[in-house]
Short mmCIF file of the C-alpha atoms (twelve columns), coordinates in Angstrom:
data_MODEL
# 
_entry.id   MODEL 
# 
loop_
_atom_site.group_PDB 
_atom_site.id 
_atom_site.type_symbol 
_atom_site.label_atom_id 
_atom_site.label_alt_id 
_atom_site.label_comp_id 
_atom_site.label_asym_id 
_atom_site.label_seq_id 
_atom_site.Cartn_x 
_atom_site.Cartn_y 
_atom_site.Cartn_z 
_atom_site.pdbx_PDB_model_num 
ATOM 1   C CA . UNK A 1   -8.236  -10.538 -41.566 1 
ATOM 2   C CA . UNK A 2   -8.623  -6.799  -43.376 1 
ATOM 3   C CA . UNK A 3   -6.930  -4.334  -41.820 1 
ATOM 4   C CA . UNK A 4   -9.747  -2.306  -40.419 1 
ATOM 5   C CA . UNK A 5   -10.767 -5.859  -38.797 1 
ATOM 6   C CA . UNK A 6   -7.441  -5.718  -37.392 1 
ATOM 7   C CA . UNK A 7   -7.723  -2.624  -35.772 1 
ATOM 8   C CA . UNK A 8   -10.576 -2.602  -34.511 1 
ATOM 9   C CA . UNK A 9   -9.609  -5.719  -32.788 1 
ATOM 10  C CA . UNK A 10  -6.283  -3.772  -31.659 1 
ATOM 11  C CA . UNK A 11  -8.935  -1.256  -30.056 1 
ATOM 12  C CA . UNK A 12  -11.125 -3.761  -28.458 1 
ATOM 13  C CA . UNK A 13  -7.959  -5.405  -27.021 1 
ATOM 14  C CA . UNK A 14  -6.443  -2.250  -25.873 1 
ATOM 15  C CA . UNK A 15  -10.152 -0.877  -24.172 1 
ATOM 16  C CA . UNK A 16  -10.126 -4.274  -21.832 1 
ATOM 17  C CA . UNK A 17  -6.621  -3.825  -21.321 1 
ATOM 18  C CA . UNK A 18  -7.082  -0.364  -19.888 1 
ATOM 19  C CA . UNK A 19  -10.490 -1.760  -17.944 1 
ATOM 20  C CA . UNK A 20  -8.545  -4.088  -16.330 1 
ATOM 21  C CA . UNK A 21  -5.570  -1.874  -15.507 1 
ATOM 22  C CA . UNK A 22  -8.312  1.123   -13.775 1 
ATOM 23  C CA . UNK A 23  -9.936  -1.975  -11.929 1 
ATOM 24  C CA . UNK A 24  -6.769  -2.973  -10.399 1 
ATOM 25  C CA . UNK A 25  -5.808  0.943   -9.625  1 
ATOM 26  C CA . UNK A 26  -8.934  1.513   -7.570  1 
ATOM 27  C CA . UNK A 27  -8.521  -1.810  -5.615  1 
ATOM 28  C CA . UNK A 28  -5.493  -1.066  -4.611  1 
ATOM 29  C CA . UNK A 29  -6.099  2.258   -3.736  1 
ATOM 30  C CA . UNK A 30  -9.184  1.464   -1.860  1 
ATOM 31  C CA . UNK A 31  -7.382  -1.046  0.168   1 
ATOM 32  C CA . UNK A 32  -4.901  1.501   0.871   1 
ATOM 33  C CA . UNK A 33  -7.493  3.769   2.177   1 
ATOM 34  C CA . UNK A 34  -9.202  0.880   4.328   1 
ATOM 35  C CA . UNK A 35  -5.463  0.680   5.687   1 
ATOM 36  C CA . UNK A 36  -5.044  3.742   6.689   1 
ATOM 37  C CA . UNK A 37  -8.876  3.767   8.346   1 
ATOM 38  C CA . UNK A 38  -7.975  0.531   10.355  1 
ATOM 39  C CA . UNK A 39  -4.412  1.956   11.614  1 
ATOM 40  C CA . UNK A 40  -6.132  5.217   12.553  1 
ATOM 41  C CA . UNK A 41  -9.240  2.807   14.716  1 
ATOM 42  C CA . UNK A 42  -6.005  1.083   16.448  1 
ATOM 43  C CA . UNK A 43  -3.613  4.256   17.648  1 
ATOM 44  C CA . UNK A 44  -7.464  6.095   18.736  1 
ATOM 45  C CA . UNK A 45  -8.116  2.491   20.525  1 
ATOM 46  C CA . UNK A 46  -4.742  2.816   22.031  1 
ATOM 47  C CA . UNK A 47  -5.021  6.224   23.120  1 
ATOM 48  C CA . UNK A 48  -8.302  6.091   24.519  1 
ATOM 49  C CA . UNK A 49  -7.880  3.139   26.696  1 
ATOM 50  C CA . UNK A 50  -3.927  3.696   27.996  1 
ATOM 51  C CA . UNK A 51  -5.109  6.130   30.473  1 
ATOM 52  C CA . UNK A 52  -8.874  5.280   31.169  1 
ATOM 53  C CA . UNK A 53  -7.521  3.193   33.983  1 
ATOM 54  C CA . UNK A 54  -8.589  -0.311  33.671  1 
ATOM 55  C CA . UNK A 55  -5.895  -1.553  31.558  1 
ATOM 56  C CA . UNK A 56  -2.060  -1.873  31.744  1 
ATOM 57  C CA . UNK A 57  0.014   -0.854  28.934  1 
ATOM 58  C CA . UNK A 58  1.788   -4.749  29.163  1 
ATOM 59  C CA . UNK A 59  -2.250  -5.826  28.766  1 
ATOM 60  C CA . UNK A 60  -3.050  -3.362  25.961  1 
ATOM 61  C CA . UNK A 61  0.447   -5.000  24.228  1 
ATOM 62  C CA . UNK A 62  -0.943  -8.166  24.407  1 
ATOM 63  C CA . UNK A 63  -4.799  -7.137  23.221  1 
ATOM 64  C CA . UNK A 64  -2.996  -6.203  19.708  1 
ATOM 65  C CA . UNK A 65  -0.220  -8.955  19.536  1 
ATOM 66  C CA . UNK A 66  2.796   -5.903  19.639  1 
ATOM 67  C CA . UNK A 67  5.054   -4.927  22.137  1 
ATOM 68  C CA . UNK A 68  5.023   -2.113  24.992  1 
ATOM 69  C CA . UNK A 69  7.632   -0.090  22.890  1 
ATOM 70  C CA . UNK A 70  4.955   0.318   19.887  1 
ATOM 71  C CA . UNK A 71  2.068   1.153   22.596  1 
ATOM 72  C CA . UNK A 72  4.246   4.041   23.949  1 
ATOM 73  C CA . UNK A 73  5.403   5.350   20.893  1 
ATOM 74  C CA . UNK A 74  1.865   5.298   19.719  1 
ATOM 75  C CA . UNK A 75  0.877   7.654   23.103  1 
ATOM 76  C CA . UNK A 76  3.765   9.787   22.593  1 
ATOM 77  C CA . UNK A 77  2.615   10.785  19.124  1 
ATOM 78  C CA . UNK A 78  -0.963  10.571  19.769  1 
ATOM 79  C CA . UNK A 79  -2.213  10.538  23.165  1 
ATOM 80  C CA . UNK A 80  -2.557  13.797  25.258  1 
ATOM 81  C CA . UNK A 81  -0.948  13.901  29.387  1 
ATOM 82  C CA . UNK A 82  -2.529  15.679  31.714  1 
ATOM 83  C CA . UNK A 83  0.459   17.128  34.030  1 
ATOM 84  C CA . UNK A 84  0.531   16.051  37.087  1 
ATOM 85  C CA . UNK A 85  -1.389  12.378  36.506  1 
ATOM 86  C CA . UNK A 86  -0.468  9.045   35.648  1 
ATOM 87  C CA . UNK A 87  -1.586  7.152   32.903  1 
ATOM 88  C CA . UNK A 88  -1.201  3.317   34.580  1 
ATOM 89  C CA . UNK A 89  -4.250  1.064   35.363  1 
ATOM 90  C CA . UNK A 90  -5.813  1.176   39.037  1 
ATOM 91  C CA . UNK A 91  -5.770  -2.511  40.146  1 
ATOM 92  C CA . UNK A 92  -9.548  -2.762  41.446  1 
ATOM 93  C CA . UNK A 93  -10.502 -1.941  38.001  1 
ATOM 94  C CA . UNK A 94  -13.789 -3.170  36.915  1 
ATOM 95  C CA . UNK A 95  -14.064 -6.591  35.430  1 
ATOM 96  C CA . UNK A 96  -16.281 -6.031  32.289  1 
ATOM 97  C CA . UNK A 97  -14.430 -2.853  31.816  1 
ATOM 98  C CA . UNK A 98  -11.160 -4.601  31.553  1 
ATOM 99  C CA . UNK A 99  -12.861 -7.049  29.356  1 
ATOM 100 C CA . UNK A 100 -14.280 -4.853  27.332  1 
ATOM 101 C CA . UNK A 101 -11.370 -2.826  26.660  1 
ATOM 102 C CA . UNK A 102 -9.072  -5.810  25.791  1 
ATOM 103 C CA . UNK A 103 -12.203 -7.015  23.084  1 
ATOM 104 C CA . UNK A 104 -12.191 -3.373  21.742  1 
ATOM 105 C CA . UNK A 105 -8.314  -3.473  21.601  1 
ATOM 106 C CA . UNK A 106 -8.231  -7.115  19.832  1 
ATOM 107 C CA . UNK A 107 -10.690 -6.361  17.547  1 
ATOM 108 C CA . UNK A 108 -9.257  -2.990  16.144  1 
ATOM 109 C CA . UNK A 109 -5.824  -4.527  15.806  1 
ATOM 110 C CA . UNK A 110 -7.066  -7.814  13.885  1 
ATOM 111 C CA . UNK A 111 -8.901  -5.757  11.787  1 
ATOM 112 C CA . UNK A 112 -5.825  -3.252  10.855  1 
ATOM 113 C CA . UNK A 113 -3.664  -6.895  10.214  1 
ATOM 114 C CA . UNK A 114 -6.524  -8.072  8.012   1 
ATOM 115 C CA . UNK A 115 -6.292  -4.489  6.240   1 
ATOM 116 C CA . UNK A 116 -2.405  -4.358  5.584   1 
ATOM 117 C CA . UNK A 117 -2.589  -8.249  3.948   1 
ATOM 118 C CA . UNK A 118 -5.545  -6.992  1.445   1 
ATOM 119 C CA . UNK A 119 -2.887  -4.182  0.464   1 
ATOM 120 C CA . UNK A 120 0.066   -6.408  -0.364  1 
ATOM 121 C CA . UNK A 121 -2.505  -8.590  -2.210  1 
ATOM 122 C CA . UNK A 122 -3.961  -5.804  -4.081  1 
ATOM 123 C CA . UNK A 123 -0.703  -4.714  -5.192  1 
ATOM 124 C CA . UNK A 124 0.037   -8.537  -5.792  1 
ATOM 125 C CA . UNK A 125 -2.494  -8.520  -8.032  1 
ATOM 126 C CA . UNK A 126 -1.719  -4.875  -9.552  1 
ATOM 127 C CA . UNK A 127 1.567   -5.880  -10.301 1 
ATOM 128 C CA . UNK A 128 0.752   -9.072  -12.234 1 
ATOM 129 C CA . UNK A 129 -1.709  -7.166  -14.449 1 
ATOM 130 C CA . UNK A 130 0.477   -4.474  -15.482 1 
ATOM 131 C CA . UNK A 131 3.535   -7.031  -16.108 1 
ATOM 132 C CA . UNK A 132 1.169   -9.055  -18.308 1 
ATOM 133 C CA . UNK A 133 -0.182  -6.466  -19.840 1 
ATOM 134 C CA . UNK A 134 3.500   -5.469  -20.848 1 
ATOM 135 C CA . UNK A 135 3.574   -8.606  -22.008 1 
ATOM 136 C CA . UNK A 136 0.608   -8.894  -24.548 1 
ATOM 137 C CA . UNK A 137 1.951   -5.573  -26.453 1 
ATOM 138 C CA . UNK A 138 -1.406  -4.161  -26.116 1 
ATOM 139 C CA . UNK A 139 -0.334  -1.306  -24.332 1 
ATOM 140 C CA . UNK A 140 3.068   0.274   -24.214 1 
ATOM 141 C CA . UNK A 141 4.945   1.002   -20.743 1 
ATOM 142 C CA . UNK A 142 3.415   4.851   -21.041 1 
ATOM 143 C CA . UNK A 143 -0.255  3.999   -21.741 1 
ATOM 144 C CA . UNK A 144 -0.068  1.747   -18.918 1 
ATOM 145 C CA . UNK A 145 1.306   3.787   -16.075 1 
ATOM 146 C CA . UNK A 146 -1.264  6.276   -17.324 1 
ATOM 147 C CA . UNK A 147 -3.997  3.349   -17.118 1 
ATOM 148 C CA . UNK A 148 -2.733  2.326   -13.533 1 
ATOM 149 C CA . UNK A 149 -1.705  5.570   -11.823 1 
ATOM 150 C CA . UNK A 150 1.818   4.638   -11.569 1 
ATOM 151 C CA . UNK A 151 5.304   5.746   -12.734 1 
ATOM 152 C CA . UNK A 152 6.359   4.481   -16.488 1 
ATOM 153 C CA . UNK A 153 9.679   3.682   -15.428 1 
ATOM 154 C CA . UNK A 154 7.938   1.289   -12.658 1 
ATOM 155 C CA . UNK A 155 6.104   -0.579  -15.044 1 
ATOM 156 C CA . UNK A 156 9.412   -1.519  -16.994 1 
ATOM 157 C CA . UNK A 157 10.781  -2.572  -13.340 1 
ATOM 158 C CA . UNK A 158 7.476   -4.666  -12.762 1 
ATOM 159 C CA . UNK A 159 8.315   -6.289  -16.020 1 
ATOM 160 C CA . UNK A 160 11.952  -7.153  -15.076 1 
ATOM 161 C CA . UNK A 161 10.874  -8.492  -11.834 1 
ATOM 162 C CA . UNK A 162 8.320   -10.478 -13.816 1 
ATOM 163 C CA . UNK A 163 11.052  -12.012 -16.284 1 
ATOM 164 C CA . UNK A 164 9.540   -10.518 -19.248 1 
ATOM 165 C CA . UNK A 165 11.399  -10.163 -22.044 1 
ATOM 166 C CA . UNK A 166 11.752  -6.029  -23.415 1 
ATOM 167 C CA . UNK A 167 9.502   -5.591  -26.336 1 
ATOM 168 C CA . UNK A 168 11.273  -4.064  -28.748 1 
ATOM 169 C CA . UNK A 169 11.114  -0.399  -30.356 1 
ATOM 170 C CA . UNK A 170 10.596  0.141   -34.011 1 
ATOM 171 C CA . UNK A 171 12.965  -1.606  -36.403 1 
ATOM 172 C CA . UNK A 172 16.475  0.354   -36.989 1 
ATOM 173 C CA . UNK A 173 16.597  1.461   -32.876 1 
ATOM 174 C CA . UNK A 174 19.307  -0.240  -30.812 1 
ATOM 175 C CA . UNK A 175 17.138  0.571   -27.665 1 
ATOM 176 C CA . UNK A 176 14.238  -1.136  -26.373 1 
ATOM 177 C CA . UNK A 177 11.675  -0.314  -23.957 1 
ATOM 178 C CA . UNK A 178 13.896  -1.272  -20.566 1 
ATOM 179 C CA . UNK A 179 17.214  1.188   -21.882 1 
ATOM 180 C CA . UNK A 180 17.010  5.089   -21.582 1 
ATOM 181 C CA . UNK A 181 20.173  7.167   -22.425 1 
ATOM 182 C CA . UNK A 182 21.620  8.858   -20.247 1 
ATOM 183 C CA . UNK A 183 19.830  12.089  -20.295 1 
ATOM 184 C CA . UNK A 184 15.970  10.330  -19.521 1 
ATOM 185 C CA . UNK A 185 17.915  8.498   -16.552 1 
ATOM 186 C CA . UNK A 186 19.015  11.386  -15.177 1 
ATOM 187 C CA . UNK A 187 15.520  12.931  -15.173 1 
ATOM 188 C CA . UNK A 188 13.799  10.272  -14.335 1 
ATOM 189 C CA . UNK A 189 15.821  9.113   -11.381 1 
ATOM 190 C CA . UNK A 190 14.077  11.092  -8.474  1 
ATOM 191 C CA . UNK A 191 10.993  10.199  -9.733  1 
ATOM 192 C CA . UNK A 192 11.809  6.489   -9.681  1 
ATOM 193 C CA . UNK A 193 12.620  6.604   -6.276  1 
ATOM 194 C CA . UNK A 194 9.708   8.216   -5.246  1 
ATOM 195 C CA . UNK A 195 7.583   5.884   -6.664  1 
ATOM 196 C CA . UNK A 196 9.762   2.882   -5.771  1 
ATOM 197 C CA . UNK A 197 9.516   4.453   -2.223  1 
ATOM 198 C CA . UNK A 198 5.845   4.542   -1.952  1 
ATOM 199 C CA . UNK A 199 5.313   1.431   -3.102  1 
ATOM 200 C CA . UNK A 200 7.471   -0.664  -0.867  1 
ATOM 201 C CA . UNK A 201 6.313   1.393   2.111   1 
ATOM 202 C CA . UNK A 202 3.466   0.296   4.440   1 
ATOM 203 C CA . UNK A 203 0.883   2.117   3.940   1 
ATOM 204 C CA . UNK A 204 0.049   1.575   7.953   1 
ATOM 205 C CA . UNK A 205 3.279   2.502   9.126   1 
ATOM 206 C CA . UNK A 206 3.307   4.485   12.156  1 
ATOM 207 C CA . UNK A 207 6.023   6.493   10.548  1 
ATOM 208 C CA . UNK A 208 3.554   7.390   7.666   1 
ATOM 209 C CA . UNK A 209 2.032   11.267  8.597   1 
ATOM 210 C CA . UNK A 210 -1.009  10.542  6.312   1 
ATOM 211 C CA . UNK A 211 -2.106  7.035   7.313   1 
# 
């Protein structure tokens, strides 16, 4: 093969390699954002029905498979108390309003469990494109944390969770691509942990201000 063949087979390789990384960037980030949607539909659920009176907050617990604890919490972040009234269930409360509020209640929480698994497999399936994408030495760890929105020293931590052996710098460097001195480890250290950080955290969690 001529040279020019070769690279403009190198380019052709490296174009569907950075396809595939965007395609996997806005899955994941449009599962993230369907995430946040579904936990935002559950605390609302939980706050609208906790003091409309025809539901107990042991009843709304069991509607979304948690515990009391996580219903309260929810309330005392979210919900609103009016001084001076109570927010527990009348017992004469109306049937189909009971019914309908455990429904509403099931529903919104199945639909925020569905959302969370999508995320994990999203970033499954980010994660196994960008470590085999290190691995075909089409791209190099910067061009694809540019391609996938995500921190170059997290793509060389992808690949070391992956097994994948280091591809190697230019001939007559004792460093490859997983071994920084110590100056680019010292810079890049908070910003490692910030993106290690966001990645292993729930994008769902309660604890999360912009979910």
């Amino acid at each position: 093969m001529d040279a020019p063949d070769i690279t403009e087979n190198l380019t052709r390789q490296s174009f569907a390699a950075i396809v595939s990384l965007n395609l996997v960037r806005d899955n994941l980030d449009e599962a993230i954002l369907t995430a946040r949607d579904a936990m935002r539909n559950l605390r609302e659920a939980i706050v609208t029905e906790r003091p409309s009176g025809v539901i107990t907050v042991n009843e709304i617990a069991a509607a979304i498979g948690r515990d009391r604890n996580y219903v309260d919490s929810v309330w005392s972040a979210h919900g609103t108390t009016v001084k001076g009234k109570q927010t527990r269930a009348v017992p004469d409360a109306v049937h189909d309003l009971h019914s309908t509020a455990v429904e509403r209640l099931t529903s919104v929480a199945d639909a925020q469990r569905v959302a969370v698994r999508n995320v994990k497999d999203e970033r499954a399936e980010r994660d196994r494109v960008v470590s085999l994408t290190y691995a075909s030495r089409v791209l190099g760890p910067s061009a694809i944390a540019d391609a996938v929105g995500i921190d170059r020293n997290h793509v060389l931590r992808l690949a070391r969770k992956a097994n994948i052996t280091p591809a190697w710098r230019l001939a007559g460097t004792a460093k490859n691509q997983h071994t920084v001195n110590s100056t680019e480890s010292t810079e890049s250290t908070e910003s490692t942990e910030s993106t290690e950080s966001t990645e292993s955290t729930d994008p769902c969690d309660d604890r999360e201000e912009g979910s």
